[in-house]
Short mmCIF file of C-alpha atoms in Angstrom, two decimals:
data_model
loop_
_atom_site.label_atom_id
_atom_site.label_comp_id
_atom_site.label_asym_id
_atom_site.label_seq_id
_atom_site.Cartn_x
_atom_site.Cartn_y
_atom_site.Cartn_z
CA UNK X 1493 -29.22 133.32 29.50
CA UNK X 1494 -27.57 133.80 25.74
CA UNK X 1495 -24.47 132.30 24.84
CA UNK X 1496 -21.61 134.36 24.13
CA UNK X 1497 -19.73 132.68 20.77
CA UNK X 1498 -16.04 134.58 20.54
CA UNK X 1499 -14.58 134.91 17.02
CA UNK X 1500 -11.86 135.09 15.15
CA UNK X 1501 -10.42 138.73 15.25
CA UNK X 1502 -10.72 139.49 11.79
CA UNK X 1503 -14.33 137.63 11.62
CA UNK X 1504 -15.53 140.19 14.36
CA UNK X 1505 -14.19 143.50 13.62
CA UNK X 1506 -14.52 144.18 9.78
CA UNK X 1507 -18.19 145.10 10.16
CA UNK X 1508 -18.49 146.97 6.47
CA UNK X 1509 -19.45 150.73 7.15
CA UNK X 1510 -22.04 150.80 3.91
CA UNK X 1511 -25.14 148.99 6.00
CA UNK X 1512 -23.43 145.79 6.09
CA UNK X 1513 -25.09 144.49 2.81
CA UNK X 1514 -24.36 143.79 -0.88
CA UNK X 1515 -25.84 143.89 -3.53
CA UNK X 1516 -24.64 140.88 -5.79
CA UNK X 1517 -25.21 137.68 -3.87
CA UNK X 1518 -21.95 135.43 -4.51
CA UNK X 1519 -21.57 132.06 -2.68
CA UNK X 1520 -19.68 132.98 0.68
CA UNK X 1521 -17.26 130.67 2.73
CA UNK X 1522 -19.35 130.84 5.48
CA UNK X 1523 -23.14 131.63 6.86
CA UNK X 1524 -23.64 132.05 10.26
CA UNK X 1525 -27.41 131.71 10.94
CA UNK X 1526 -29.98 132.08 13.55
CA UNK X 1527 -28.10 133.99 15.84
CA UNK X 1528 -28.49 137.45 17.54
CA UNK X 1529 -26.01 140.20 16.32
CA UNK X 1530 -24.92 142.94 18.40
CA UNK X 1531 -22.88 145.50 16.09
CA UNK X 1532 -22.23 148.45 18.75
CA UNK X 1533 -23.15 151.03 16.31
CA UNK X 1534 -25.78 153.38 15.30
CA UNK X 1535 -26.73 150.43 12.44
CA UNK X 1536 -30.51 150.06 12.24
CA UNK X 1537 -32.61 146.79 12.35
CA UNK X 1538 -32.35 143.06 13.41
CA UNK X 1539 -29.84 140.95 12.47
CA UNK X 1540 -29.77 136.89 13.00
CA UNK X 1541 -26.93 135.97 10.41
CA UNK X 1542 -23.54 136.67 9.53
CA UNK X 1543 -21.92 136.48 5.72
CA UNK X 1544 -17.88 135.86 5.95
CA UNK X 1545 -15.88 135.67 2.72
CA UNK X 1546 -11.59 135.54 2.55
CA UNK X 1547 -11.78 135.68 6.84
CA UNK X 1548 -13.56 139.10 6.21
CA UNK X 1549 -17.47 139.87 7.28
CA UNK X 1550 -19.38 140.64 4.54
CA UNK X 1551 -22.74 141.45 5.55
CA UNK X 1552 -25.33 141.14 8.22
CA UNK X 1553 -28.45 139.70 7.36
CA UNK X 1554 -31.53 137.78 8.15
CA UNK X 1555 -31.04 134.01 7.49
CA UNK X 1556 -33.67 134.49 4.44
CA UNK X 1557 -31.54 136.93 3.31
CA UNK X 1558 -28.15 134.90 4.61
CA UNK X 1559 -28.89 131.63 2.52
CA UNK X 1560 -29.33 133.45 -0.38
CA UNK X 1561 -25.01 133.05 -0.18
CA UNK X 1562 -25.12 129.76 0.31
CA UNK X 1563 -23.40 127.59 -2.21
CA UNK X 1564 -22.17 123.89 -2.60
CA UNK X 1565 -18.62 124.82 -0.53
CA UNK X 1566 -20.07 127.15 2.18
CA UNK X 1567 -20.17 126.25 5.36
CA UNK X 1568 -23.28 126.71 7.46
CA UNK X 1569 -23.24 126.89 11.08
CA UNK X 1570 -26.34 127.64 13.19
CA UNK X 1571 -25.68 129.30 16.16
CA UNK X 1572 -29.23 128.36 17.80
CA UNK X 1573 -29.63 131.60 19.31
CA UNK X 1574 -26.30 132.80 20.42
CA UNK X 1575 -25.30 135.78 20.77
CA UNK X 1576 -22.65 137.35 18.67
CA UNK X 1577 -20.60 140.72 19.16
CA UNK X 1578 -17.51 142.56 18.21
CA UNK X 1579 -14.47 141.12 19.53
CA UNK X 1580 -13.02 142.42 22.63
CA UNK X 1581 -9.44 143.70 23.09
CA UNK X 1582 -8.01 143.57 25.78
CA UNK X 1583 -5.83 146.75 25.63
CA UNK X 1584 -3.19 145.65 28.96
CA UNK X 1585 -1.53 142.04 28.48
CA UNK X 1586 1.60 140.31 28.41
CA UNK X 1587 1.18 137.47 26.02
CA UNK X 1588 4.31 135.93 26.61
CA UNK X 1589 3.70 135.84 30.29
CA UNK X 1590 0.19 134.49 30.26
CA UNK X 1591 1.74 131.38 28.17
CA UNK X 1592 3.99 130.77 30.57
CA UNK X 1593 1.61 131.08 33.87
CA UNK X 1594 -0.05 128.74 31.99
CA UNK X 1595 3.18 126.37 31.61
CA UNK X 1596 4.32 126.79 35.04
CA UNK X 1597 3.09 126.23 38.61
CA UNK X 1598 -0.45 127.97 39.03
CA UNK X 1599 -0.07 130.03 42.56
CA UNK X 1600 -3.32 131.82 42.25
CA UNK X 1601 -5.81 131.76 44.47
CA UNK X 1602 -3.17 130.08 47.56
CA UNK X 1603 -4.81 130.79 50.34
CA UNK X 1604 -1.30 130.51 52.54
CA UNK X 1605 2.38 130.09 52.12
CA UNK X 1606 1.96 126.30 52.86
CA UNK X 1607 0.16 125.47 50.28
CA UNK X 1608 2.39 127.55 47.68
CA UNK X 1609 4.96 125.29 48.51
CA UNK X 1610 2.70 122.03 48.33
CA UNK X 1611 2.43 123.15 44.67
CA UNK X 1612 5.44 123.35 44.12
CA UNK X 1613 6.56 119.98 45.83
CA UNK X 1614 4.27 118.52 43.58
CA UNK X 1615 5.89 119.91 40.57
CA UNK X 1616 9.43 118.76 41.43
CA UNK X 1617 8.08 115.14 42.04
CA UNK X 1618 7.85 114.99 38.03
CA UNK X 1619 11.14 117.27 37.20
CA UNK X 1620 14.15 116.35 37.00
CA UNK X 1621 16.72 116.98 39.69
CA UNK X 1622 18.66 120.36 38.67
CA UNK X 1623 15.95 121.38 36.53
CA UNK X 1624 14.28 125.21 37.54
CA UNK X 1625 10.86 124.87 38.10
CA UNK X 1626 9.06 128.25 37.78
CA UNK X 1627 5.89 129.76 39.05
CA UNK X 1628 3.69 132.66 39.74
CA UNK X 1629 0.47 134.11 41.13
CA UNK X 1630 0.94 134.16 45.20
CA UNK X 1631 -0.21 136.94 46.85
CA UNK X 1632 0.58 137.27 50.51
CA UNK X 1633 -2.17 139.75 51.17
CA UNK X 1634 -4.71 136.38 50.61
CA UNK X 1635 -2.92 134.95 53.15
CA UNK X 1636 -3.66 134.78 56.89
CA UNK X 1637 0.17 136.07 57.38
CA UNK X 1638 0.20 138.74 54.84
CA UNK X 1639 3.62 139.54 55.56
CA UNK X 1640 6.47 138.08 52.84
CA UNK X 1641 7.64 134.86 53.01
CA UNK X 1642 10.73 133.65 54.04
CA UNK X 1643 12.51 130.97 51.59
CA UNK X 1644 13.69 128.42 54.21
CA UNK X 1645 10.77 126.60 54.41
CA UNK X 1646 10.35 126.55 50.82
CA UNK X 1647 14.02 125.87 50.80
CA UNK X 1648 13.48 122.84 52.94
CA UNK X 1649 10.88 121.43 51.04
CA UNK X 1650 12.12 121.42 47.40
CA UNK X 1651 15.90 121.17 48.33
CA UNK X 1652 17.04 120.21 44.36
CA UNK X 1653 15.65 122.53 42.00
CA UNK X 1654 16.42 126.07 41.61
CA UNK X 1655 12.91 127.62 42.50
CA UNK X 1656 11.50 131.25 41.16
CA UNK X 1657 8.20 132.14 41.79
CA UNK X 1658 6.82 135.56 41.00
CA UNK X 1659 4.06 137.07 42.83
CA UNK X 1660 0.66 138.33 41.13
CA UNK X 1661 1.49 141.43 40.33
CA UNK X 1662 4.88 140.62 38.70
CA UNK X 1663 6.77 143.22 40.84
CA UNK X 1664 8.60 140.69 43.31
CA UNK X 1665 9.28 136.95 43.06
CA UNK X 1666 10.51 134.16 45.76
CA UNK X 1667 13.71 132.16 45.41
CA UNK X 1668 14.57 129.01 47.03
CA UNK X 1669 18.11 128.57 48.42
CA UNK X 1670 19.27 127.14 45.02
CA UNK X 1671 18.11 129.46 43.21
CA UNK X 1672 19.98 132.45 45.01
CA UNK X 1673 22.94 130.39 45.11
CA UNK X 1674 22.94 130.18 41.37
CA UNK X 1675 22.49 134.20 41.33
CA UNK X 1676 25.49 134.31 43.26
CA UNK X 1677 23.63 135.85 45.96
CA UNK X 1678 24.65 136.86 49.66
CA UNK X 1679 24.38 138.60 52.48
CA UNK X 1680 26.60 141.50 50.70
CA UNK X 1681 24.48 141.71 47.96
CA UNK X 1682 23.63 145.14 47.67
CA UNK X 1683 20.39 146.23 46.27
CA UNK X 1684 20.15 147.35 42.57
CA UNK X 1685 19.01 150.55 41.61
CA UNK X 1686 15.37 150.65 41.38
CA UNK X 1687 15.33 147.45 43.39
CA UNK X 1688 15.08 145.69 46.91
CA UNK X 1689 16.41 142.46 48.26
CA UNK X 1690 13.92 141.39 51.29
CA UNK X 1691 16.39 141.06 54.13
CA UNK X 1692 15.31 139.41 57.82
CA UNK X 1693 16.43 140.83 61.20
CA UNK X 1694 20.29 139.97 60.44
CA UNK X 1695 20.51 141.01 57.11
CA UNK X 1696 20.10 137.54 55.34
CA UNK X 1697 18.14 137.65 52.42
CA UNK X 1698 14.69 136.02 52.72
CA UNK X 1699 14.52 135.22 49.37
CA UNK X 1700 12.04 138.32 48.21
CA UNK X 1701 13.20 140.24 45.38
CA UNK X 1702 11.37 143.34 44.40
CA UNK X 1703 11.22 145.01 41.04
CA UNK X 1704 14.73 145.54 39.19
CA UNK X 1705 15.72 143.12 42.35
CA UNK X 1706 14.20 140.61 40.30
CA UNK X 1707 16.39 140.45 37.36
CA UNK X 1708 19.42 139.31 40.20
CA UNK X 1709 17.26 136.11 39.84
CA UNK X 1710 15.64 136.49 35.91
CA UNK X 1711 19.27 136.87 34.38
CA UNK X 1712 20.58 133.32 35.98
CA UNK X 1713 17.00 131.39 34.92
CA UNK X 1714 17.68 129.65 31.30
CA UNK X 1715 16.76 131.51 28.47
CA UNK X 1716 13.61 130.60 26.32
CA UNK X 1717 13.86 129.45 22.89
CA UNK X 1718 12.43 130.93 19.72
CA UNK X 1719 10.34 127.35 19.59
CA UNK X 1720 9.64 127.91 23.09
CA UNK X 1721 8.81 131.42 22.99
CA UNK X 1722 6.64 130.96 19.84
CA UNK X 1723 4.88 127.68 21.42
CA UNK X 1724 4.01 129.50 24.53
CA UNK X 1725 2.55 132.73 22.44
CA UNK X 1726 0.29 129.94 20.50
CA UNK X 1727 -0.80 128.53 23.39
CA UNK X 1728 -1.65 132.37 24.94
CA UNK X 1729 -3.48 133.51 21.97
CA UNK X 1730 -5.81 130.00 22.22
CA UNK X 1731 -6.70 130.46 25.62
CA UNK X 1732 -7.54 134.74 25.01
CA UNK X 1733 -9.37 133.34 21.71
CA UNK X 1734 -11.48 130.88 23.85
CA UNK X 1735 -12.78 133.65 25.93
CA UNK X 1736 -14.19 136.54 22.99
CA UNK X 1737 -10.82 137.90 23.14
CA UNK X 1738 -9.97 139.11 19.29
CA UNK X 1739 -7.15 141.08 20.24
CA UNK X 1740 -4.70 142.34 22.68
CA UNK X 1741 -2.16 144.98 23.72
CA UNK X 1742 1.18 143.37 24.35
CA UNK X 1743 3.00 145.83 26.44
CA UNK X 1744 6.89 146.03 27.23
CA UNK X 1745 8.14 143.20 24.22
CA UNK X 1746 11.85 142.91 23.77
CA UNK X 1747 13.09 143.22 20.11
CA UNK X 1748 13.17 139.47 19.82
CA UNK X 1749 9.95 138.85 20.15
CA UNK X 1750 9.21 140.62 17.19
CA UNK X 1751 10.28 138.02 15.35
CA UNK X 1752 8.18 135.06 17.06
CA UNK X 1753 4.64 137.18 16.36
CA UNK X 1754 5.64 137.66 12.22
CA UNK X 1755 6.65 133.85 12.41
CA UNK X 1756 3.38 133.03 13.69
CA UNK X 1757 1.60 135.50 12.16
CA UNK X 1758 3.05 133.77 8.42
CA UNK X 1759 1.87 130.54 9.51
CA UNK X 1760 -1.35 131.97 10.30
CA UNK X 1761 -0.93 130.32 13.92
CA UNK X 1762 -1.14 133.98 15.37
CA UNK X 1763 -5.14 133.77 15.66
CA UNK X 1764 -5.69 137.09 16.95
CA UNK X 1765 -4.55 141.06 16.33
CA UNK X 1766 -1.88 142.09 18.76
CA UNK X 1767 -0.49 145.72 18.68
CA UNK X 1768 2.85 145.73 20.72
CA UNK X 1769 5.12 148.25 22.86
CA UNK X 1770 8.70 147.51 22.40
CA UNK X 1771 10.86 148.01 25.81
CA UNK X 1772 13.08 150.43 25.86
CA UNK X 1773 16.87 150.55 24.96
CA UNK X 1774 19.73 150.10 27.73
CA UNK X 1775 21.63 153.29 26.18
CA UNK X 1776 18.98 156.44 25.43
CA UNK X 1777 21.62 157.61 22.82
CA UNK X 1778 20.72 156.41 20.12
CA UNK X 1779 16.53 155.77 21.45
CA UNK X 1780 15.26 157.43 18.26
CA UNK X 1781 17.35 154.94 15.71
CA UNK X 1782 15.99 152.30 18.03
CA UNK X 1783 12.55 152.78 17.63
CA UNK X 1784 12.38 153.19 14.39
CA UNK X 1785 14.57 150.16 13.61
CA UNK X 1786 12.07 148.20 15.20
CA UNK X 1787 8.59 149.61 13.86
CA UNK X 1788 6.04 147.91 12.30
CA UNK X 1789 3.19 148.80 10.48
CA UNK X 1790 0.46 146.60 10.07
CA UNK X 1791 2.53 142.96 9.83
CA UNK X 1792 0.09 140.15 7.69
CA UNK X 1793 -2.94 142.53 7.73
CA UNK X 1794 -2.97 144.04 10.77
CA UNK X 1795 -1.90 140.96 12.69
CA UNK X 1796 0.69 142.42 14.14
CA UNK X 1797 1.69 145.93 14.87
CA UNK X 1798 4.59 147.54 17.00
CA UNK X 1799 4.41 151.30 17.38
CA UNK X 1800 4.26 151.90 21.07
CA UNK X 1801 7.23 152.19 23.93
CA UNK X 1802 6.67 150.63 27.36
CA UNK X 1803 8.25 152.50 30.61
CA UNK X 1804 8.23 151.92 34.36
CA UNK X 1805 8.21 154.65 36.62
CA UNK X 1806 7.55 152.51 39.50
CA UNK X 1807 6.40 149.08 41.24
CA UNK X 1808 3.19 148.04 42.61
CA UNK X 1809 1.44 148.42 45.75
CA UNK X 1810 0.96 144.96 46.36
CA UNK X 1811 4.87 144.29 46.45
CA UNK X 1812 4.75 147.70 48.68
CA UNK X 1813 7.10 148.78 44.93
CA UNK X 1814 4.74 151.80 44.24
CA UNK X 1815 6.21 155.33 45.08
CA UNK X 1816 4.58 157.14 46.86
CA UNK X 1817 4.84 160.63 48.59
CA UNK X 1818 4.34 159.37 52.18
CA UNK X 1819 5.41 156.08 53.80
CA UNK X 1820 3.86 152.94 53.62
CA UNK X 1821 0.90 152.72 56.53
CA UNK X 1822 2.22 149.06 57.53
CA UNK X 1823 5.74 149.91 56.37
CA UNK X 1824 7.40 152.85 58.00
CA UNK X 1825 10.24 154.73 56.52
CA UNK X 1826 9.31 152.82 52.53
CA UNK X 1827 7.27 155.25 50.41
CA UNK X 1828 8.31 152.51 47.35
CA UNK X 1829 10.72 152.50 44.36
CA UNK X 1830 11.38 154.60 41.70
CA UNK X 1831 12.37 152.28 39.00
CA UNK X 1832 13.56 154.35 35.76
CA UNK X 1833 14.58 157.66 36.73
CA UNK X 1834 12.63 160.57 35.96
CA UNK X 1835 15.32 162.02 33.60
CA UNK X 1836 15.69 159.49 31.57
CA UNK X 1837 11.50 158.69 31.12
CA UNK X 1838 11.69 162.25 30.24
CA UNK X 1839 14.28 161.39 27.46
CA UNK X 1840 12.47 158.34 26.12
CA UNK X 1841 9.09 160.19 25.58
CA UNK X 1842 11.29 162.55 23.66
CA UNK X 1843 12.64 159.86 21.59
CA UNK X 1844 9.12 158.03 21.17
CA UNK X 1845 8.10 161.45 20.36
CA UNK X 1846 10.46 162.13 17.41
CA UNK X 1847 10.05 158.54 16.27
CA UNK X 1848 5.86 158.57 16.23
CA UNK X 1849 5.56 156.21 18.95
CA UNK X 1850 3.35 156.38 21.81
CA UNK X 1851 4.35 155.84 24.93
CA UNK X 1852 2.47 153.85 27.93
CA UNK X 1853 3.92 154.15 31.77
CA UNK X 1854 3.54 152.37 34.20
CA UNK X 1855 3.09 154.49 37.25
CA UNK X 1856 1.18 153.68 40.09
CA UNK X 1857 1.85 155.34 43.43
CA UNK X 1858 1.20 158.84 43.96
CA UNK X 1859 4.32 159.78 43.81
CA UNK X 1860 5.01 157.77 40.51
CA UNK X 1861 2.51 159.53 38.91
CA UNK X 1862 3.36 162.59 39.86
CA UNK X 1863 6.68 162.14 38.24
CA UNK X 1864 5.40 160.91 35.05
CA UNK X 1865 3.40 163.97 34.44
CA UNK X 1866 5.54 166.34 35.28
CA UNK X 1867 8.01 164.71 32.80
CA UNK X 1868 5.26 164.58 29.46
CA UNK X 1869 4.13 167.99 30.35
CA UNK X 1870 7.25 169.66 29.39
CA UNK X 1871 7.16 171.69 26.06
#
């Protein structure tokens, strides 16, 4: 079997569109040789070596042909055999979030609720008393009991640390009893618009917060630093790197995070391209000014770009969040959550619209779909 060797984003995807050759041999920075090269184009003929100059490909050669840019300073790797290929993108991420799954408690893959919270135990045995300790990737349809879990028995078990643990999908979470007591939360909570508190039999909450429910628990979890927030994205871009990925679509960035990819991106600690949607405004009033207030072009050579607008229209199916236009097989009476109304997604895509954004939803019940198209279809 070949061996896949990733690169570096702008290594992989500045093939040259005039054969991929030159004319003037000049000593390169680096020769990659004895490889097999995979361009993905209508490009003719066999290619076993790669010329780079200032990060930038400059031609595609045999390694005859390759050494012939091959000076005192340039370095020489040979690949023995692997195979190289444009970078992927992966064009559906959350940057942010994937450095902090890898920060926090790993829940993917729990085969039960009981061994969620033995993970979990076993991250409060190192943290300090008080301290949150944060998690995600349970999924209670891998479980035998694939209905949602109740927080007393995670309660029980980590008893001094505010505990938040979002499922897979990122459309509910679990608090411990801390954690909701922080939030301020009750039996007369009442459930935000767009979202569901998880109630038992008497009405108590059960610690299962769905969609905008969520944020009842997000708002009262300490806020990341820039360091932290820029740390984390470092850390996410290494591990996509590690696996051919050159470049990613970060979708549904708040305006402060703009400011954490052009800091890394100066530094040249950003690694790979990532084109970002912003999040939309609290107040649509003003939604054009917005967008275009927060706009970028290009950042560092096309490191970093922001010129789309994320929306929800609803949640997931997993979380039993998607809308849908019947009810739930296993869940009578719940056909799912609407969680931006349809008015106002109409009103953003307007906005994105005048502004020369484009716009990605998130919609997927039927339901939520149909919503979303009847709102871009009008004139």
């Amino acid at each position: 079997m070949k061996q896949l060797l990733p690169m570096a984003g702008a290594l992989v995807l500045s093939w040259l569109a005039s054969g991929f050759t030159v004319s003037r041999p000049k000593p390169a920075d680096l020769v990659l040789l004895n490889g097999s090269i995979i361009t993905l184009t209508q490009q003719k003929g066999q290619f076993s070596a790669v010329v780079i100059q200032n990060g930038r490909i400059l031609a595609l050669l045999t390694d005859s042909e390759a050494r012939e840019f091959v000076g005192p300073k340039t370095k020489v790797v040979d690949l023995k055999g692997a195979t190289i290929l444009p970078g992927l993108v992966d064009a559906h991420c959350h940057l942010l979030g994937l450095g902090m799954a890898l920060a926090n408690v790993n829940l993917v893959g729990t085969t039960s609720y009981a061994e969620v919270i033995e993970r979990v135990k076993a991250r409060a045995a190192k943290t300090p008393k008080g301290q949150w300790i944060l998690g995600r990737g349970w999924d209670q349809n891998d479980w035998q009991n694939k209905h949602f879990p109740d927080h007393k028995a995670l309660s029980a078990a980590v008893p001094n640390h505010p505990v938040w643990l979002t499922r897979i999908d990122g459309h509910a979470g679990l608090a411990n009893g801390m954690a909701m007591e922080q939030a301020g939360i009750t039996s007369k909570t009442k459930d935000p618009k767009g979202g569901r508190i998880v109630r038992d039999d008497k009405g108590f909450p059960t610690g299962v917060f769905v969609d905008n429910g969520e944020e009842l628990i997000s708002r009262v979890v300490p806020a990341l630093t820039s360091d932290q927030r820029r740390k984390l994205l470092e850390t996410a871009a290494e591990a996509c790197l590690k696996v051919g990925l050159t470049g990613v679509h970060d979708m549904g960035i708040p305006p402060e995070q703009i400011a954490d990819y052009k800091a890394l991106a100066d530094m040249d600690r950003l690694g790979l391209r990532v084109y970002a949607m912003i999040s939309p405004p609290e107040s649509i009033e003003n939604a054009v000014g917005y967008l275009r207030k927060h706009r970028v072009d290009g950042y560092k050579d096309g490191m970093f770009t922001l010129r789309g607008l994320k929306l929800y229209m609803d949640g997931a199916l997993g979380s039993r969040g998607a809308a849908l236009l019947a009810d739930y097989s296993d869940d009578p009476g719940n056909r799912g959550l609407l969680v931006t109304a349809p008015e106002r997604v109409e009103k953003l895509c307007e906005a994105a619209l005048k502004a020369g954004f484009q716009v990605s939803t998130h919609a997927i019940g039927d339901r939520g779909n149909r919503l979303i198209l009847d709102a871009t279809k009008r004139p």
